[in-house]
Amino acid sequence: MPTLSIHFDSAVFAHLAHAREDETVHVMLTLGTSSTTAPAAPPTVPRGPLAGLMRAGLLAPGTVLAFHQRRANRSGRAVVTADGQLIVDGHAQPFPSPSKAAEAVTGNVINGWTLWHLPDGRFLDELRQELDNGSPN
């Protein structure tokens, strides 16, 4: 069995030290290279519904998306992965689309493009419209 070596940047520990008690911190592990390890895997290419937004630079890996439905008293939080999926708090597996991620939180079939929003308040659907129009707002 090979030896596994995991090194964390000091920024990870700094973030953990200041994280809220109820906050979920996502850490992504990737293969590194050194003289004694195999070459790293090729860069991850986004696929699926979010891929176009990511390739256009409108959505970046690590972006935190959120929503709050007052009437249903429901909130959700998801993180965009490098391959264009969403990791939703409380779920072990990533979701391939905004709508599937929203459905996992709400329990209903729902349009995730008009539900999830970025930290600046814009909805994913607004980003998609920017991409379709060919120019950022």
CSV table of N, CA, C and O in Angstrom, one decimal, residues 47-120:
chain,number,residue,atom,x,y,z
A,47,ARG,N,-18.2,20.1,-17.2
A,47,ARG,CA,-19.2,19.6,-18.1
A,47,ARG,C,-20.6,19.8,-17.5
A,47,ARG,O,-20.7,20.2,-16.4
A,48,GLY,N,-21.6,19.5,-18.3
A,48,GLY,CA,-23.0,19.7,-17.8
A,48,GLY,C,-23.5,21.1,-18.0
A,48,GLY,O,-22.9,21.9,-18.6
A,49,PRO,N,-24.6,21.4,-17.4
A,49,PRO,CA,-25.3,22.6,-17.5
A,49,PRO,C,-24.5,23.9,-17.1
A,49,PRO,O,-24.7,24.9,-17.7
A,50,LEU,N,-23.6,23.8,-16.2
A,50,LEU,CA,-22.9,24.9,-15.7
A,50,LEU,C,-21.6,25.2,-16.5
A,50,LEU,O,-20.9,26.2,-16.4
A,51,ALA,N,-21.2,24.2,-17.4
A,51,ALA,CA,-19.9,24.3,-18.1
A,51,ALA,C,-19.8,25.6,-18.9
A,51,ALA,O,-18.7,26.2,-18.9
A,52,GLY,N,-20.8,26.0,-19.6
A,52,GLY,CA,-20.7,27.2,-20.4
A,52,GLY,C,-20.4,28.4,-19.6
A,52,GLY,O,-19.6,29.3,-20.0
A,53,LEU,N,-21.1,28.5,-18.5
A,53,LEU,CA,-20.8,29.7,-17.6
A,53,LEU,C,-19.4,29.7,-17.0
A,53,LEU,O,-18.8,30.7,-16.9
A,54,MET,N,-18.9,28.5,-16.8
A,54,MET,CA,-17.5,28.4,-16.2
A,54,MET,C,-16.5,28.7,-17.3
A,54,MET,O,-15.5,29.4,-17.0
A,55,ARG,N,-16.7,28.1,-18.5
A,55,ARG,CA,-15.8,28.4,-19.6
A,55,ARG,C,-15.7,29.9,-19.9
A,55,ARG,O,-14.7,30.4,-20.3
A,56,ALA,N,-16.9,30.6,-19.8
A,56,ALA,CA,-16.9,32.0,-20.1
A,56,ALA,C,-16.4,32.9,-19.0
A,56,ALA,O,-16.3,34.1,-19.1
A,57,GLY,N,-16.1,32.3,-17.8
A,57,GLY,CA,-15.5,33.0,-16.7
A,57,GLY,C,-16.6,33.7,-15.9
A,57,GLY,O,-16.3,34.6,-15.0
A,58,LEU,N,-17.9,33.3,-16.1
A,58,LEU,CA,-19.0,33.9,-15.3
A,58,LEU,C,-19.2,33.2,-14.0
A,58,LEU,O,-19.8,33.7,-13.1
A,59,LEU,N,-18.7,32.0,-13.9
A,59,LEU,CA,-18.9,31.2,-12.7
A,59,LEU,C,-17.6,30.4,-12.4
A,59,LEU,O,-17.1,29.7,-13.3
A,60,ALA,N,-17.1,30.5,-11.2
A,60,ALA,CA,-15.8,29.9,-10.9
A,60,ALA,C,-15.9,28.7,-9.9
A,60,ALA,O,-16.9,28.7,-9.1
A,61,PRO,N,-15.1,27.7,-10.0
A,61,PRO,CA,-15.1,26.6,-9.0
A,61,PRO,C,-14.9,27.2,-7.6
A,61,PRO,O,-14.2,28.2,-7.4
A,62,GLY,N,-15.6,26.7,-6.7
A,62,GLY,CA,-15.5,27.2,-5.3
A,62,GLY,C,-16.6,28.3,-5.0
A,62,GLY,O,-16.7,28.7,-3.8
A,63,THR,N,-17.3,28.8,-6.0
A,63,THR,CA,-18.3,29.8,-5.8
A,63,THR,C,-19.4,29.1,-4.9
A,63,THR,O,-19.9,28.0,-5.1
A,64,VAL,N,-19.9,29.9,-3.9
A,64,VAL,CA,-20.9,29.4,-3.0
A,64,VAL,C,-22.2,30.0,-3.5
A,64,VAL,O,-22.4,31.2,-3.7
A,65,LEU,N,-23.2,29.1,-3.7
A,65,LEU,CA,-24.5,29.5,-4.1
A,65,LEU,C,-25.5,29.3,-2.9
A,65,LEU,O,-25.2,28.4,-2.1
A,66,ALA,N,-26.5,30.0,-2.9
A,66,ALA,CA,-27.5,29.9,-1.8
A,66,ALA,C,-28.9,30.2,-2.2
A,66,ALA,O,-29.1,30.8,-3.3
A,67,PHE,N,-29.8,29.9,-1.4
A,67,PHE,CA,-31.2,30.3,-1.6
A,67,PHE,C,-31.9,30.3,-0.2
A,67,PHE,O,-31.5,29.6,0.7
A,68,HIS,N,-33.0,31.1,-0.1
A,68,HIS,CA,-33.8,31.0,1.1
A,68,HIS,C,-35.3,31.2,0.6
A,68,HIS,O,-35.6,32.1,-0.1
A,69,GLN,N,-36.1,30.3,1.0
A,69,GLN,CA,-37.6,30.4,0.7
A,69,GLN,C,-38.3,30.7,2.0
A,69,GLN,O,-38.4,29.8,2.9
A,70,ARG,N,-38.7,31.9,2.2
A,70,ARG,CA,-39.3,32.4,3.5
A,70,ARG,C,-40.6,31.5,3.8
A,70,ARG,O,-40.7,31.1,4.9
A,71,ARG,N,-41.5,31.4,2.8
A,71,ARG,CA,-42.7,30.7,3.1
A,71,ARG,C,-42.5,29.3,3.6
A,71,ARG,O,-43.2,28.8,4.5
A,72,ALA,N,-41.6,28.6,3.0
A,72,ALA,CA,-41.3,27.2,3.4
A,72,ALA,C,-40.3,27.1,4.5
A,72,ALA,O,-40.0,26.0,5.0
A,73,ASN,N,-39.7,28.3,4.9
A,73,ASN,CA,-38.7,28.3,5.9
A,73,ASN,C,-37.6,27.3,5.6
A,73,ASN,O,-37.2,26.5,6.4
A,74,ARG,N,-37.1,27.4,4.3
A,74,ARG,CA,-36.0,26.5,3.8
A,74,ARG,C,-34.9,27.4,3.3
A,74,ARG,O,-35.1,28.4,2.6
A,75,SER,N,-33.7,26.9,3.5
A,75,SER,CA,-32.5,27.5,2.9
A,75,SER,C,-31.6,26.4,2.4
A,75,SER,O,-31.7,25.2,2.8
A,76,GLY,N,-30.8,26.8,1.4
A,76,GLY,CA,-29.8,25.8,0.9
A,76,GLY,C,-28.5,26.5,0.6
A,76,GLY,O,-28.5,27.7,0.4
A,77,ARG,N,-27.5,25.7,0.5
A,77,ARG,CA,-26.1,26.2,0.2
A,77,ARG,C,-25.4,25.2,-0.6
A,77,ARG,O,-25.5,24.0,-0.3
A,78,ALA,N,-24.8,25.6,-1.7
A,78,ALA,CA,-24.0,24.7,-2.5
A,78,ALA,C,-22.7,25.3,-3.0
A,78,ALA,O,-22.6,26.5,-3.1
A,79,VAL,N,-21.8,24.5,-3.3
A,79,VAL,CA,-20.5,24.9,-3.8
A,79,VAL,C,-20.3,24.3,-5.2
A,79,VAL,O,-20.5,23.1,-5.4
A,80,VAL,N,-19.8,25.2,-6.1
A,80,VAL,CA,-19.5,24.8,-7.5
A,80,VAL,C,-18.2,24.0,-7.5
A,80,VAL,O,-17.2,24.5,-7.0
A,81,THR,N,-18.2,22.8,-8.1
A,81,THR,CA,-17.0,22.1,-8.3
A,81,THR,C,-16.3,22.4,-9.6
A,81,THR,O,-16.9,23.0,-10.5
A,82,ALA,N,-15.0,22.0,-9.7
A,82,ALA,CA,-14.2,22.3,-10.9
A,82,ALA,C,-14.8,21.6,-12.1
A,82,ALA,O,-14.6,22.1,-13.3
A,83,ASP,N,-15.5,20.5,-11.9
A,83,ASP,CA,-16.1,19.8,-13.1
A,83,ASP,C,-17.6,20.2,-13.4
A,83,ASP,O,-18.3,19.6,-14.2
A,84,GLY,N,-18.0,21.3,-12.7
A,84,GLY,CA,-19.3,21.9,-13.0
A,84,GLY,C,-20.5,21.2,-12.3
A,84,GLY,O,-21.7,21.4,-12.7
A,85,GLN,N,-20.3,20.6,-11.2
A,85,GLN,CA,-21.3,20.0,-10.4
A,85,GLN,C,-21.5,20.9,-9.1
A,85,GLN,O,-20.8,21.8,-8.9
A,86,LEU,N,-22.5,20.5,-8.4
A,86,LEU,CA,-22.8,21.3,-7.1
A,86,LEU,C,-22.8,20.3,-5.9
A,86,LEU,O,-23.4,19.3,-5.9
A,87,ILE,N,-22.0,20.7,-4.9
A,87,ILE,CA,-21.9,20.0,-3.7
A,87,ILE,C,-22.9,20.7,-2.7
A,87,ILE,O,-22.6,21.9,-2.4
A,88,VAL,N,-23.9,20.1,-2.3
A,88,VAL,CA,-25.0,20.7,-1.5
A,88,VAL,C,-24.7,20.3,0.0
A,88,VAL,O,-24.4,19.1,0.3
A,89,ASP,N,-24.8,21.2,0.9
A,89,ASP,CA,-24.6,20.9,2.3
A,89,ASP,C,-25.6,19.8,2.7
A,89,ASP,O,-26.7,19.8,2.4
A,90,GLY,N,-25.0,18.9,3.4
A,90,GLY,CA,-25.8,17.7,4.0
A,90,GLY,C,-25.9,16.6,3.0
A,90,GLY,O,-26.6,15.6,3.3
A,91,HIS,N,-25.3,16.7,1.8
A,91,HIS,CA,-25.4,15.6,0.8
A,91,HIS,C,-24.0,15.2,0.4
A,91,HIS,O,-23.1,16.0,0.1
A,92,ALA,N,-23.7,13.9,0.4
A,92,ALA,CA,-22.4,13.4,0.2
A,92,ALA,C,-22.0,13.4,-1.3
A,92,ALA,O,-20.8,13.6,-1.6
A,93,GLN,N,-23.0,13.2,-2.2
A,93,GLN,CA,-22.7,13.2,-3.6
A,93,GLN,C,-23.0,14.5,-4.3
A,93,GLN,O,-24.0,15.2,-4.0
A,94,PRO,N,-22.2,15.0,-5.2
A,94,PRO,CA,-22.5,16.2,-6.0
A,94,PRO,C,-23.6,16.0,-6.9
A,94,PRO,O,-23.9,14.9,-7.3
A,95,PHE,N,-24.3,17.1,-7.3
A,95,PHE,CA,-25.4,17.1,-8.2
A,95,PHE,C,-25.0,17.7,-9.5
A,95,PHE,O,-24.3,18.7,-9.6
A,96,PRO,N,-25.5,17.1,-10.7
A,96,PRO,CA,-25.0,17.5,-12.0
A,96,PRO,C,-25.7,18.8,-12.5
A,96,PRO,O,-25.2,19.4,-13.5
A,97,SER,N,-26.7,19.3,-11.9
A,97,SER,CA,-27.4,20.5,-12.4
A,97,SER,C,-28.0,21.3,-11.2
A,97,SER,O,-28.2,20.8,-10.1
A,98,PRO,N,-28.2,22.6,-11.4
A,98,PRO,CA,-28.8,23.4,-10.4
A,98,PRO,C,-30.2,22.9,-10.0
A,98,PRO,O,-30.5,23.0,-8.8
A,99,SER,N,-31.0,22.4,-10.9
A,99,SER,CA,-32.3,21.9,-10.5
A,99,SER,C,-32.3,20.7,-9.7
A,99,SER,O,-33.0,20.5,-8.7
A,100,LYS,N,-31.4,19.7,-10.0
A,100,LYS,CA,-31.2,18.5,-9.2
A,100,LYS,C,-30.8,18.9,-7.8
A,100,LYS,O,-31.2,18.3,-6.8
A,101,ALA,N,-29.9,19.8,-7.7
A,101,ALA,CA,-29.4,20.3,-6.4
A,101,ALA,C,-30.5,20.9,-5.6
A,101,ALA,O,-30.6,20.7,-4.4
A,102,ALA,N,-31.3,21.7,-6.3
A,102,ALA,CA,-32.4,22.4,-5.6
A,102,ALA,C,-33.5,21.4,-5.1
A,102,ALA,O,-34.0,21.5,-4.0
A,103,GLU,N,-33.7,20.4,-6.0
A,103,GLU,CA,-34.7,19.4,-5.6
A,103,GLU,C,-34.2,18.6,-4.4
A,103,GLU,O,-35.0,18.2,-3.6
A,104,ALA,N,-32.9,18.3,-4.3
A,104,ALA,CA,-32.4,17.6,-3.1
A,104,ALA,C,-32.7,18.3,-1.8
A,104,ALA,O,-32.9,17.7,-0.8
A,105,VAL,N,-32.7,19.7,-1.9
A,105,VAL,CA,-32.9,20.5,-0.7
A,105,VAL,C,-34.4,20.6,-0.4
A,105,VAL,O,-34.8,20.5,0.7
A,106,THR,N,-35.2,21.0,-1.5
A,106,THR,CA,-36.6,21.3,-1.3
A,106,THR,C,-37.5,20.1,-1.2
A,106,THR,O,-38.6,20.2,-0.7
A,107,GLY,N,-37.0,19.0,-1.9
A,107,GLY,CA,-37.9,17.8,-1.9
A,107,GLY,C,-38.9,17.9,-3.1
A,107,GLY,O,-39.8,17.1,-3.2
A,108,ASN,N,-38.9,19.0,-3.8
A,108,ASN,CA,-39.8,19.2,-4.9
A,108,ASN,C,-39.0,19.5,-6.2
A,108,ASN,O,-37.9,19.9,-6.2
A,109,VAL,N,-39.7,19.1,-7.4
A,109,VAL,CA,-39.1,19.5,-8.7
A,109,VAL,C,-39.2,21.0,-8.8
A,109,VAL,O,-40.3,21.6,-8.6
A,110,ILE,N,-38.1,21.6,-9.0
A,110,ILE,CA,-38.0,23.1,-9.0
A,110,ILE,C,-36.9,23.5,-10.0
A,110,ILE,O,-35.9,22.8,-10.2
A,111,ASN,N,-37.1,24.7,-10.5
A,111,ASN,CA,-36.1,25.3,-11.4
A,111,ASN,C,-34.9,25.9,-10.6
A,111,ASN,O,-35.0,27.0,-10.0
A,112,GLY,N,-33.8,25.2,-10.6
A,112,GLY,CA,-32.7,25.6,-9.8
A,112,GLY,C,-32.0,26.9,-10.4
A,112,GLY,O,-31.3,27.6,-9.7
A,113,TRP,N,-32.2,27.1,-11.7
A,113,TRP,CA,-31.6,28.3,-12.3
A,113,TRP,C,-32.2,29.6,-11.7
A,113,TRP,O,-31.5,30.6,-11.6
A,114,THR,N,-33.4,29.6,-11.3
A,114,THR,CA,-34.1,30.8,-10.8
A,114,THR,C,-34.1,30.7,-9.2
A,114,THR,O,-34.7,31.6,-8.6
A,115,LEU,N,-33.6,29.7,-8.6
A,115,LEU,CA,-33.6,29.6,-7.2
A,115,LEU,C,-32.2,29.9,-6.6
A,115,LEU,O,-32.1,30.7,-5.6
A,116,TRP,N,-31.1,29.3,-7.1
A,116,TRP,CA,-29.8,29.5,-6.6
A,116,TRP,C,-29.3,30.9,-7.0
A,116,TRP,O,-29.4,31.3,-8.1
A,117,HIS,N,-28.7,31.6,-6.0
A,117,HIS,CA,-28.0,32.9,-6.3
A,117,HIS,C,-26.6,32.9,-5.8
A,117,HIS,O,-26.2,32.2,-4.9
A,118,LEU,N,-25.8,33.8,-6.4
A,118,LEU,CA,-24.4,34.0,-6.1
A,118,LEU,C,-24.3,34.9,-4.8
A,118,LEU,O,-25.3,35.6,-4.5
A,119,PRO,N,-23.2,35.1,-4.2
A,119,PRO,CA,-23.0,36.0,-3.1
A,119,PRO,C,-23.4,37.4,-3.4
A,119,PRO,O,-23.8,38.1,-2.5
A,120,ASP,N,-23.3,37.8,-4.7
A,120,ASP,CA,-23.6,39.2,-5.0
A,120,ASP,C,-25.1,39.4,-5.3
A,120,ASP,O,-25.5,40.5,-5.7
